[in-house]
Coordinates of N, CA and C in Angstrom, one line a residue:
M959 N 1.0 -1.3 0.0 CA -0.4 0.0 0.2 C 0.9 1.1 -0.2
A960 N 0.3 2.2 -0.6 CA 1.2 3.5 -0.5 C 1.1 4.3 0.3
T961 N 2.7 4.8 1.2 CA 2.1 5.1 2.3 C 2.6 7.1 2.0
A962 N 2.1 8.0 2.7 CA 2.0 9.4 2.2 C 1.8 10.0 1.3
V963 N 1.9 8.9 0.2 CA 1.2 9.8 -1.1 C -0.1 9.2 -1.4
G964 N -1.0 9.3 -1.1 CA -2.0 9.3 -2.1 C -2.7 7.9 -1.3
A965 N -2.4 7.8 0.0 CA -3.3 6.6 0.4 C -4.4 6.4 0.4
S966 N -5.9 7.5 0.7 CA -6.4 7.4 0.2 C -7.5 6.7 -1.2
A967 N -6.6 6.5 -2.2 CA -6.9 6.7 -3.6 C -6.0 5.5 -3.5
F968 N -5.0 5.2 -3.4 CA -4.3 3.6 -4.0 C -4.4 3.1 -2.6
S969 N -5.0 1.9 -3.2 CA -5.1 0.3 -2.3 C -3.7 -0.6 -2.5
G970 N -3.7 -0.5 -4.0 CA -3.2 -1.6 -4.7 C -4.1 -3.0 -4.5
K971 N -3.3 -4.2 -4.7 CA -4.1 -5.3 -5.2 C -5.2 -5.4 -4.5
S972 N -6.2 -5.8 -5.1 CA -6.9 -6.9 -3.9 C -6.9 -8.4 -3.0
H973 N -6.1 -8.6 -4.0 CA -5.0 -9.6 -3.2 C -3.5 -9.6 -2.2
S974 N -3.2 -8.5 -2.2 CA -2.0 -8.1 -1.3 C -2.3 -6.9 -0.9
G975 N -1.9 -5.6 -1.0 CA -2.0 -4.6 -0.5 C -3.4 -4.1 0.0
G976 N -4.1 -4.3 -1.1 CA -5.5 -3.7 -1.0 C -6.5 -5.5 -0.2
K977 N -5.6 -5.7 0.2 CA -7.4 -6.4 0.5 C -7.4 -6.3 2.0
N978 N -7.1 -5.7 3.0 CA -8.2 -5.4 4.1 C -8.0 -3.4 4.1
D979 N -8.8 -3.2 2.4 CA -9.5 -1.9 2.3 C -10.3 -2.1 1.8
T980 N -11.7 -2.0 3.0 CA -13.2 -2.3 2.8 C -13.5 -1.8 1.4
V981 N -13.3 -0.7 0.9 CA -13.7 -0.1 0.3 C -13.5 -0.9 -1.4
L982 N -12.4 -1.0 -0.9 CA -12.1 -1.9 -2.3 C -12.5 -3.3 -2.8
Q983 N -12.8 -4.1 -0.9 CA -13.3 -5.1 -1.3 C -14.6 -5.4 -1.3
Y984 N -15.2 -3.6 -0.8 CA -16.9 -4.0 -1.9 C -17.1 -4.0 -3.0
V985 N -15.8 -3.2 -4.0 CA -15.9 -3.3 -5.3 C -15.7 -4.6 -6.0
I986 N -14.7 -5.4 -5.3 CA -14.7 -7.2 -6.0 C -16.4 -7.0 -5.8
N987 N -16.4 -7.2 -4.4 CA -18.2 -8.2 -4.2 C -19.1 -7.7 -4.6
N988 N -19.1 -6.4 -5.8 CA -19.9 -5.8 -6.0 C -19.9 -5.8 -7.8
S989 N -18.7 -6.4 -7.9 CA -18.7 -6.2 -9.5 C -18.1 -7.2 -10.3
L990 N -17.1 -8.4 -9.5 CA -16.3 -9.3 -9.8 C -17.2 -10.4 -10.4
R991 N -17.0 -10.5 -12.2 CA -17.7 -11.8 -12.5 C -16.7 -12.7 -12.9
E992 N -15.8 -13.7 -11.9 CA -15.0 -14.6 -12.4 C -15.2 -15.9 -13.3
H993 N -15.1 -16.3 -14.0 CA -14.8 -17.4 -14.5 C -14.7 -18.7 -13.4
P994 N -15.0 -19.5 -13.1 CA -14.9 -20.7 -12.3 C -13.0 -20.9 -12.4
V995 N -12.8 -21.3 -13.5 CA -11.1 -21.8 -14.3 C -10.6 -20.4 -13.7
L996 N -11.2 -19.4 -13.7 CA -10.1 -18.4 -13.3 C -10.1 -18.1 -11.6
T997 N -10.6 -18.5 -10.9 CA -10.5 -18.5 -9.6 C -10.0 -19.8 -9.1
K998 N -10.3 -20.8 -9.8 CA -8.8 -21.9 -9.2 C -7.5 -21.7 -10.0
L999 N -7.8 -20.9 -10.8 CA -6.2 -20.6 -11.1 C -6.3 -19.5 -9.8
R1000 N -6.3 -18.9 -9.8 CA -6.3 -17.6 -8.2 C -5.7 -18.0 -7.7
L1001 N -6.7 -19.0 -6.9 CA -6.6 -19.7 -5.2 C -4.8 -20.5 -5.6
R1002 N -4.7 -21.4 -7.0 CA -3.5 -22.0 -6.9 C -2.1 -20.7 -7.0
T1003 N -2.2 -19.7 -7.4 CA -1.3 -18.7 -7.8 C -0.9 -18.4 -6.2
L1004 N -2.2 -18.1 -5.3 CA -2.1 -17.3 -4.5 C -0.6 -18.4 -3.5
E1005 N -1.0 -19.3 -3.7 CA 0.1 -20.0 -3.5 C 1.4 -19.7 -3.3
D1006 N 2.1 -19.2 -4.1 CA 3.3 -19.4 -5.2 C 4.1 -18.1 -3.9
P1007 N 5.3 -18.1 -4.2 CA 5.8 -17.2 -3.3 C 5.8 -15.6 -3.8
W1008 N 5.7 -16.4 -5.1 CA 5.6 -14.1 -5.7 C 4.0 -14.1 -6.1
S1009 N 3.3 -14.7 -5.9 CA 1.8 -14.1 -6.2 C 1.3 -12.8 -5.9
I1010 N 2.2 -11.7 -5.6 CA 1.7 -10.3 -5.0 C 2.2 -10.2 -6.9
M1011 N 2.9 -10.7 -7.6 CA 2.8 -10.2 -9.3 C 1.9 -10.6 -9.9
M1012 N 0.6 -11.8 -9.6 CA -0.2 -11.2 -10.8 C -0.8 -10.5 -10.1
V1013 N -2.4 -10.4 -11.7 CA -2.5 -9.2 -11.8 C -3.5 -9.9 -11.5
S1014 N -4.4 -8.4 -10.5 CA -5.7 -8.0 -9.7 C -6.9 -8.6 -10.4
S1015 N -7.8 -9.3 -9.6 CA -8.9 -9.7 -10.4 C -9.7 -8.8 -11.1
E1016 N -10.0 -7.7 -10.5 CA -10.4 -6.2 -10.6 C -9.9 -5.7 -12.5
Q1017 N -8.9 -6.3 -12.3 CA -7.8 -5.2 -12.7 C -8.0 -6.1 -14.4
A1018 N -8.0 -7.8 -14.0 CA -8.0 -8.3 -15.4 C -9.3 -7.9 -16.5
Q1019 N -10.7 -7.9 -14.8 CA -11.5 -7.7 -15.1 C -11.8 -6.6 -16.5
L1020 N -11.0 -5.5 -15.4 CA -11.4 -4.2 -16.5 C -10.3 -4.8 -18.3
M1021 N -9.7 -5.4 -17.7 CA -9.0 -5.7 -19.1 C -10.2 -6.3 -20.4
A1022 N -10.8 -7.4 -19.7 CA -10.9 -8.1 -20.7 C -12.4 -7.3 -21.0
N1023 N -12.5 -6.5 -20.6 CA -14.5 -6.1 -20.6 C -13.3 -5.1 -22.1
L1024 N -12.3 -4.5 -22.2 CA -11.6 -3.2 -22.8 C -11.3 -4.6 -24.1
I1025 N -10.9 -5.9 -24.3 CA -10.8 -6.5 -24.9 C -12.8 -6.5 -26.2
R1026 N -13.6 -6.9 -25.1 CA -14.7 -7.0 -25.7 C -15.1 -5.3 -26.4
L1027 N -14.9 -4.6 -25.5 CA -15.7 -3.1 -26.2 C -14.8 -3.1 -27.8
I1028 N -13.5 -3.5 -27.9 CA -13.3 -3.3 -29.1 C -12.8 -3.8 -30.2
N1029 N -13.6 -5.3 -29.3 CA -13.7 -6.4 -30.8 C -12.4 -7.0 -30.8
A1030 N -11.3 -7.0 -30.1 CA -10.4 -7.4 -30.2 C -9.9 -9.3 -30.4
T1031 N -9.5 -9.3 -31.2 CA -9.0 -10.8 -31.4 C -7.3 -11.3 -31.4
K1032 N -6.7 -10.6 -31.7 CA -5.2 -10.6 -31.4 C -4.8 -9.7 -30.1
A1033 N -4.1 -10.2 -29.4 CA -3.6 -10.3 -28.4 C -2.3 -10.4 -27.4
I1034 N -1.2 -9.8 -27.4 CA 0.2 -9.8 -26.6 C 0.0 -9.6 -25.3
E1035 N 1.2 -10.8 -24.5 CA 1.0 -10.5 -22.8 C 2.4 -10.6 -22.6
I1036 N 3.0 -9.6 -22.8 CA 4.3 -9.3 -22.2 C 4.5 -9.7 -20.4
G1037 N 4.5 -10.9 -20.2 CA 5.0 -11.1 -19.2 C 4.0 -12.2 -18.2
M1038 N 3.4 -13.2 -18.6 CA 2.6 -14.4 -18.4 C 2.2 -14.6 -16.8
Y1039 N 3.2 -14.7 -16.0 CA 3.5 -15.1 -14.8 C 2.5 -16.4 -15.0
T1040 N 2.0 -17.3 -14.2 CA 0.9 -18.1 -13.7 C -0.1 -18.0 -14.9
G1041 N -0.8 -16.8 -15.5 CA -1.5 -17.2 -16.9 C -2.8 -16.6 -16.3
Y1042 N -3.3 -16.0 -15.4 CA -4.4 -15.4 -14.9 C -4.8 -14.3 -16.0
N1043 N -4.1 -13.4 -16.0 CA -4.7 -12.5 -17.4 C -4.6 -13.1 -18.8
A1044 N -3.7 -13.7 -19.1 CA -3.5 -14.3 -20.5 C -5.1 -15.5 -20.4
L1045 N -5.0 -15.6 -19.1 CA -6.7 -16.9 -19.2 C -8.0 -16.2 -19.8
S1046 N -8.3 -14.6 -19.0 CA -8.8 -14.0 -18.8 C -9.5 -13.3 -20.1
M1047 N -8.3 -12.9 -20.6 CA -8.0 -12.1 -22.1 C -8.8 -13.7 -23.6
A1048 N -8.4 -14.3 -23.0 CA -8.5 -15.6 -24.3 C -9.9 -16.2 -24.1
L1049 N -10.4 -15.8 -22.9 CA -12.6 -15.6 -21.8 C -13.0 -14.8 -22.7
A1050 N -12.2 -14.0 -22.9 CA -13.2 -12.9 -23.2 C -13.3 -12.3 -24.9
M1051 N -12.4 -13.6 -25.7 CA -12.3 -13.2 -27.3 C -13.8 -14.1 -28.1
S1052 N -13.5 -13.8 -28.9 CA -14.3 -14.9 -29.4 C -13.8 -16.2 -30.0
Q1053 N -14.4 -16.9 -30.5 CA -13.5 -18.0 -31.1 C -12.0 -18.0 -31.4
N1054 N -12.8 -17.6 -32.5 CA -11.4 -16.8 -33.9 C -9.9 -16.3 -32.7
G1055 N -10.3 -16.1 -31.5 CA -9.3 -14.9 -31.1 C -8.1 -15.6 -30.1
S1056 N -7.3 -14.9 -30.5 CA -5.3 -15.4 -30.1 C -4.8 -14.3 -29.0
V1057 N -3.8 -15.0 -28.3 CA -3.0 -14.6 -27.9 C -2.0 -14.6 -27.4
V1058 N -0.8 -14.1 -27.6 CA 0.6 -14.6 -27.5 C 0.7 -14.3 -25.9
A1059 N 1.7 -15.5 -25.7 CA 1.8 -15.1 -23.9 C 3.0 -15.2 -24.3
C1060 N 3.9 -14.6 -23.6 CA 6.2 -14.4 -23.0 C 5.8 -14.8 -22.0
E1061 N 7.1 -15.9 -21.1 CA 6.6 -16.5 -20.1 C 8.3 -16.9 -20.2
I1062 N 9.1 -16.9 -19.6 CA 10.5 -17.2 -19.8 C 10.5 -17.7 -18.2
E1063 N 10.1 -18.8 -17.4 CA 10.1 -19.3 -16.4 C 9.4 -20.5 -16.5
D1064 N 10.0 -21.2 -16.3 CA 9.6 -22.9 -16.1 C 8.5 -23.1 -15.4
T1065 N 8.8 -23.4 -14.4 CA 7.2 -23.0 -13.0 C 6.1 -22.8 -13.2
Y1066 N 5.8 -21.6 -14.3 CA 4.7 -20.3 -14.7 C 4.3 -21.0 -15.2
V1067 N 5.1 -21.5 -16.7 CA 4.4 -22.4 -17.8 C 3.5 -23.4 -17.7
G1068 N 4.4 -24.3 -16.4 CA 3.4 -25.4 -16.3 C 2.3 -25.2 -15.4
I1069 N 2.9 -24.1 -13.9 CA 1.2 -23.9 -14.0 C -0.4 -23.8 -14.6
A1070 N 0.1 -22.7 -15.6 CA -0.7 -22.1 -16.5 C -1.4 -23.7 -17.4
K1071 N -0.4 -24.2 -18.2 CA -1.1 -24.5 -19.4 C -2.4 -25.9 -18.8
P1072 N -2.1 -26.4 -17.5 CA -3.5 -27.3 -17.3 C -4.9 -26.5 -17.4
F1073 N -4.3 -24.8 -16.3 CA -5.7 -24.2 -16.9 C -6.1 -23.7 -17.8
F1074 N -5.8 -23.1 -18.9 CA -5.9 -23.3 -19.8 C -6.9 -24.1 -20.8
K1075 N -6.4 -24.9 -20.6 CA -7.0 -26.5 -20.9 C -8.1 -27.1 -20.0
E1076 N -8.0 -27.1 -19.3 CA -9.6 -26.6 -18.4 C -10.7 -26.3 -19.2
A1077 N -10.2 -24.7 -18.8 CA -11.1 -23.4 -19.7 C -11.5 -23.6 -21.0
G1078 N -11.0 -24.9 -21.9 CA -11.3 -25.2 -23.1 C -10.4 -23.6 -23.6
V1079 N -9.5 -23.2 -23.3 CA -9.3 -22.1 -24.4 C -7.5 -22.5 -24.7
E1080 N -7.6 -23.5 -25.1 CA -5.5 -23.4 -25.1 C -5.3 -23.6 -26.7
D1081 N -6.2 -24.0 -27.1 CA -5.8 -23.2 -28.6 C -5.6 -21.8 -29.2
K1082 N -6.2 -21.1 -27.9 CA -6.3 -19.9 -28.8 C -5.0 -19.2 -27.7
I1083 N -4.4 -19.6 -26.5 CA -2.5 -19.1 -26.4 C -1.7 -19.7 -26.5
D1084 N -1.4 -18.5 -27.1 CA 0.4 -19.2 -28.2 C 1.7 -19.0 -26.9
V1085 N 2.1 -19.9 -25.7 CA 2.9 -19.6 -25.0 C 3.9 -19.2 -25.6
R1086 N 5.1 -18.5 -25.6 CA 6.4 -18.5 -26.0 C 7.1 -18.2 -24.9
H1087 N 7.9 -19.5 -24.8 CA 8.9 -19.6 -23.3 C 10.4 -19.3 -24.4
E1088 N 10.3 -18.0 -24.3 CA 11.5 -17.3 -24.6 C 11.9 -15.9 -24.0
I1089 N 12.3 -14.8 -24.3 CA 12.5 -14.1 -23.8 C 11.8 -12.9 -24.6
A1090 N 11.1 -12.2 -24.1 CA 9.5 -11.3 -24.5 C 10.7 -10.8 -26.0
M1091 N 11.6 -10.1 -25.6 CA 11.8 -9.3 -27.0 C 11.9 -9.8 -28.1
K1092 N 13.0 -11.3 -27.9 CA 12.9 -12.4 -28.8 C 11.3 -12.6 -29.5
T1093 N 10.5 -12.9 -28.9 CA 9.2 -12.7 -29.1 C 8.6 -12.0 -29.9
L1094 N 8.8 -10.6 -29.3 CA 8.1 -9.5 -30.2 C 8.9 -9.3 -31.7
N1095 N 10.1 -9.2 -31.5 CA 10.9 -8.6 -32.8 C 10.9 -10.0 -33.5
E1096 N 10.3 -11.3 -33.7 CA 10.1 -12.1 -34.6 C 8.7 -11.9 -34.9
L1097 N 7.7 -11.3 -34.1 CA 6.2 -11.2 -35.0 C 6.8 -10.1 -35.8
I1098 N 7.8 -9.1 -35.3 CA 7.4 -7.6 -36.4 C 8.1 -8.0 -37.8
A1099 N 9.4 -9.1 -37.9 CA 9.7 -9.4 -38.9 C 8.4 -10.6 -39.5
A1100 N 7.9 -11.2 -39.3 CA 7.0 -12.1 -39.6 C 5.7 -11.4 -40.5
G1101 N 6.3 -9.8 -40.5 CA 5.1 -8.5 -41.0 C 3.6 -8.3 -39.8
E1102 N 4.3 -9.1 -38.6 CA 2.6 -8.9 -38.5 C 2.7 -7.3 -37.5
A1103 N 3.1 -6.4 -38.1 CA 3.0 -5.0 -37.5 C 1.6 -4.5 -37.5
G1104 N 0.8 -3.7 -36.9 CA 0.1 -3.4 -37.0 C -1.2 -3.9 -36.9
T1105 N -0.8 -4.9 -37.0 CA -1.7 -5.8 -36.9 C -2.9 -6.9 -35.2
Y1106 N -2.5 -6.3 -34.3 CA -2.8 -6.7 -32.8 C -3.9 -5.9 -32.5
D1107 N -4.4 -5.6 -31.4 CA -6.2 -5.0 -31.0 C -5.4 -4.3 -29.6
F1108 N -4.8 -5.4 -28.4 CA -4.7 -4.9 -27.4 C -2.5 -6.1 -27.2
V1109 N -2.7 -5.3 -26.4 CA -0.8 -5.5 -25.5 C -1.1 -4.7 -24.2
F1110 N -0.7 -6.1 -23.4 CA -0.1 -6.0 -22.2 C 1.4 -5.7 -21.5
I1111 N 1.8 -5.1 -21.0 CA 3.1 -5.2 -21.0 C 3.1 -5.4 -19.1
D1112 N 3.6 -6.3 -19.0 CA 4.4 -6.9 -17.4 C 4.7 -7.6 -17.3
A1113 N 5.9 -7.1 -17.7 CA 7.7 -7.9 -17.1 C 8.6 -7.0 -16.1
D1114 N 9.5 -7.8 -16.6 CA 10.9 -6.5 -16.0 C 10.5 -4.9 -16.5
K1115 N 10.6 -4.5 -15.1 CA 10.2 -2.8 -15.7 C 11.7 -2.2 -16.7
F1116 N 13.2 -2.8 -16.1 CA 13.8 -1.8 -17.2 C 14.0 -1.8 -18.5
N1117 N 13.0 -2.7 -18.9 CA 12.7 -3.5 -20.2 C 11.2 -2.7 -20.8
Y1118 N 10.9 -1.7 -19.7 CA 9.6 -1.0 -20.2 C 9.6 -0.7 -21.1
D1119 N 10.2 0.0 -21.3 CA 10.2 1.2 -22.4 C 10.7 0.8 -23.9
R1120 N 11.7 -0.3 -24.0 CA 11.6 -1.0 -25.1 C 10.7 -2.0 -25.8
Y1121 N 9.8 -2.4 -24.2 CA 8.7 -3.3 -24.9 C 7.4 -2.3 -25.4
Y1122 N 7.4 -1.4 -24.7 CA 6.3 -0.1 -25.4 C 6.2 0.4 -26.9
E1123 N 7.5 0.2 -27.3 CA 8.1 1.1 -28.3 C 7.4 -0.5 -29.3
K1124 N 8.3 -1.6 -28.8 CA 7.5 -2.6 -30.0 C 6.6 -2.4 -29.9
S1125 N 5.8 -2.7 -28.9 CA 3.7 -2.4 -29.3 C 4.0 -1.6 -30.3
L1126 N 3.8 -0.7 -29.7 CA 3.4 0.8 -30.7 C 3.6 -0.3 -32.0
K1127 N 4.3 -1.0 -32.5 CA 4.8 -1.0 -33.8 C 3.8 -2.3 -34.4
L1128 N 3.6 -3.4 -33.5 CA 2.7 -4.4 -33.5 C 1.1 -4.1 -33.6
I1129 N 0.8 -3.0 -32.4 CA -1.1 -2.9 -32.3 C -1.4 -1.5 -33.4
R1130 N -2.3 -2.1 -33.7 CA -3.0 -0.9 -34.5 C -3.4 0.0 -34.5
T1131 N -4.4 0.4 -35.4 CA -4.6 2.3 -34.6 C -6.0 2.2 -33.8
G1132 N -6.1 2.6 -33.1 CA -7.0 2.4 -32.0 C -7.0 1.1 -30.9
G1133 N -6.1 0.4 -31.7 CA -5.3 -0.8 -30.3 C -5.1 0.0 -29.0
I1134 N -5.1 -1.2 -28.2 CA -4.6 -0.7 -27.0 C -3.4 -1.0 -26.1
I1135 N -2.3 -0.6 -25.6 CA -1.3 -1.4 -25.0 C -1.8 -0.6 -23.5
A1136 N -1.5 -1.8 -22.7 CA -2.4 -1.4 -20.8 C -0.6 -1.7 -20.7
V1137 N -0.4 -0.8 -19.6 CA 1.1 -1.1 -19.0 C 0.7 -1.1 -17.2
D1138 N 1.3 -2.3 -16.9 CA 0.9 -2.5 -15.7 C 2.4 -1.7 -14.3
N1139 N 1.3 -1.6 -13.5 CA 2.7 -0.8 -12.1 C 3.3 0.4 -12.5
V1140 N 2.7 0.8 -13.1 CA 2.9 2.7 -13.3 C 3.0 3.2 -12.2
L1141 N 2.7 2.9 -11.0 CA 3.0 3.4 -9.4 C 3.6 2.7 -8.5
W1142 N 3.5 1.4 -8.7 CA 4.7 0.9 -8.0 C 4.9 1.1 -6.3
S1143 N 3.5 1.0 -5.9 CA 3.5 1.1 -4.9 C 3.8 2.5 -4.3
G1144 N 3.2 3.3 -4.7 CA 3.4 5.1 -5.0 C 5.2 5.5 -5.3
K1145 N 6.1 4.4 -5.4 CA 7.3 4.9 -4.9 C 7.5 5.7 -6.7
V1146 N 6.6 5.9 -7.6 CA 7.0 6.9 -8.5 C 7.1 7.8 -8.0
V1147 N 6.4 8.4 -6.6 CA 6.8 9.8 -6.6 C 7.6 10.5 -5.8
N1148 N 8.7 11.5 -6.8 CA 10.0 11.3 -6.3 C 11.1 10.0 -5.7
P1149 N 11.2 9.3 -7.0 CA 12.0 7.8 -6.8 C 13.2 8.2 -5.8
A1150 N 13.3 7.3 -5.1 CA 14.8 7.4 -4.2 C 16.1 7.3 -5.2
P1151 N 17.5 8.2 -4.8 CA 18.3 8.3 -5.8 C 18.7 7.0 -6.3
N1152 N 18.3 5.8 -5.3 CA 18.9 4.5 -5.2 C 18.0 3.8 -6.0
D1153 N 16.6 4.1 -6.3 CA 15.4 2.9 -6.9 C 15.8 3.2 -8.5
L1154 N 16.3 2.1 -9.3 CA 16.5 2.4 -10.6 C 15.3 1.8 -10.8
T1155 N 14.7 1.0 -10.5 CA 13.3 0.4 -10.4 C 12.4 1.6 -11.1
S1156 N 12.0 2.3 -9.8 CA 10.6 3.3 -9.7 C 11.3 4.4 -10.6
Q1157 N 12.4 4.9 -10.6 CA 12.8 5.6 -12.1 C 12.8 5.5 -12.9
A1158 N 13.2 4.4 -13.5 CA 12.9 3.7 -15.0 C 11.1 3.7 -15.1
L1159 N 10.4 3.8 -14.1 CA 8.8 3.5 -14.4 C 8.7 5.2 -14.1
D1160 N 8.9 6.5 -13.5 CA 8.3 7.1 -13.4 C 9.3 7.8 -15.0
A1161 N 10.1 7.3 -15.4 CA 10.4 8.2 -16.7 C 9.8 7.6 -17.8
L1162 N 9.3 6.2 -18.0 CA 8.2 6.0 -18.7 C 6.8 6.8 -18.6
N1163 N 6.8 6.6 -17.3 CA 5.3 7.7 -17.4 C 5.5 9.2 -18.0
K1164 N 6.7 9.6 -18.1 CA 6.5 10.8 -18.2 C 6.3 11.0 -19.4
K1165 N 6.8 10.0 -20.3 CA 6.7 9.8 -21.4 C 5.9 9.5 -22.4
L1166 N 5.4 9.0 -21.5 CA 3.6 8.6 -21.8 C 3.1 9.9 -22.1
H1167 N 3.1 10.6 -21.1 CA 2.2 11.6 -20.8 C 2.7 13.2 -22.0
N1168 N 3.8 12.5 -22.6 CA 4.1 13.2 -23.4 C 4.4 12.8 -24.8
D1169 N 3.8 11.6 -25.4 CA 3.7 11.0 -26.6 C 2.7 11.3 -27.2
Q1170 N 2.7 11.7 -28.3 CA 1.9 12.2 -29.4 C 1.2 10.9 -29.8
R1171 N 1.4 10.0 -29.6 CA 1.5 8.9 -30.3 C 0.0 8.5 -30.1
I1172 N 0.0 8.4 -28.9 CA -1.1 7.6 -28.3 C -2.2 9.1 -27.2
E1173 N -3.4 8.2 -27.1 CA -4.0 8.8 -26.1 C -3.8 7.7 -25.0
L1174 N -3.9 8.9 -23.8 CA -3.6 8.5 -22.3 C -4.3 7.9 -21.3
S1175 N -5.0 7.2 -20.5 CA -5.2 7.5 -19.0 C -4.5 6.8 -18.2
M1176 N -4.2 7.1 -16.8 CA -3.3 6.6 -15.8 C -4.3 6.2 -14.9
L1177 N -4.7 4.9 -14.4 CA -5.9 4.5 -13.6 C -5.3 4.0 -12.3
V1178 N -5.9 4.1 -11.0 CA -5.1 4.0 -9.5 C -5.6 1.9 -9.6
V1179 N -6.1 1.4 -10.6 CA -6.2 0.1 -10.5 C -5.5 -0.8 -10.4
G1180 N -5.5 -1.5 -9.6 CA -4.2 -2.9 -9.0 C -3.0 -1.8 -8.2
D1181 N -2.0 -1.8 -9.4 CA -0.5 -1.0 -8.7 C -0.4 -0.3 -9.7
G1182 N -0.9 0.9 -10.4 CA -1.0 1.2 -11.7 C -1.5 1.0 -12.8
L1183 N -2.4 1.3 -13.6 CA -2.6 0.7 -15.1 C -2.6 2.3 -15.8
S1184 N -1.6 2.0 -16.8 CA -2.0 3.1 -18.0 C -2.0 1.9 -19.3
I1185 N -3.6 3.1 -19.6 CA -4.1 2.8 -20.9 C -3.6 3.5 -21.7
C1186 N -2.8 3.3 -23.1 CA -2.3 4.2 -23.9 C -3.7 3.4 -25.3
I1187 N -4.5 4.3 -26.3 CA -4.9 4.4 -27.3 C -3.6 4.8 -28.1
K1188 N -3.4 3.6 -29.7 CA -2.8 4.3 -30.7 C -3.2 5.2 -31.4
R1189 N -2.8 6.4 -31.7 CA -3.7 7.6 -33.2 C -3.4 6.7 -34.3

């Protein structure tokens, strides 16, 4: 949870920093519509020591609704973790939809795949078990620039700017790039001199604010989410 800055408006994720926030839990109790397999995957992920990395259920639902809103059929997730959000996106798409999910950790891929199969969407999720930048370059080289509807960036923070630039090439006009962790528990506000991660996120936030290639909204959902619509 943020301290000293914006604590009343920024609680964090409902399964971590915001789990004791009564208003956020009210939001969950009165708006979350979670597919049964998503529930099972969320509960399995909470057993992992790094479960704080999981996209919050309320944020995943927001992005699923954005996918429905723009009738997205092609999406990319940069940083799949255990697959909660990749599964959420695949479930929100029509039968011909596809999600390219980038993840380098064997353990997380192993957790995700059985849940994809159980939900009946394993054929819609293309797990790329390699460095995300390699996958993005391969997609561009294959002539897929300008063909994707939605990209979610949630991997190593130092490469966020590079992921963003590659995503801009891959996304179509009117498509959405969603950038996660843009508030970083509030540490992006006057980042400490030795906090390189917060500095990198702060620099990207400022870049997005001034980037005339996109329309922009920064939201306090989860750990901060920026919605970038390609002009």
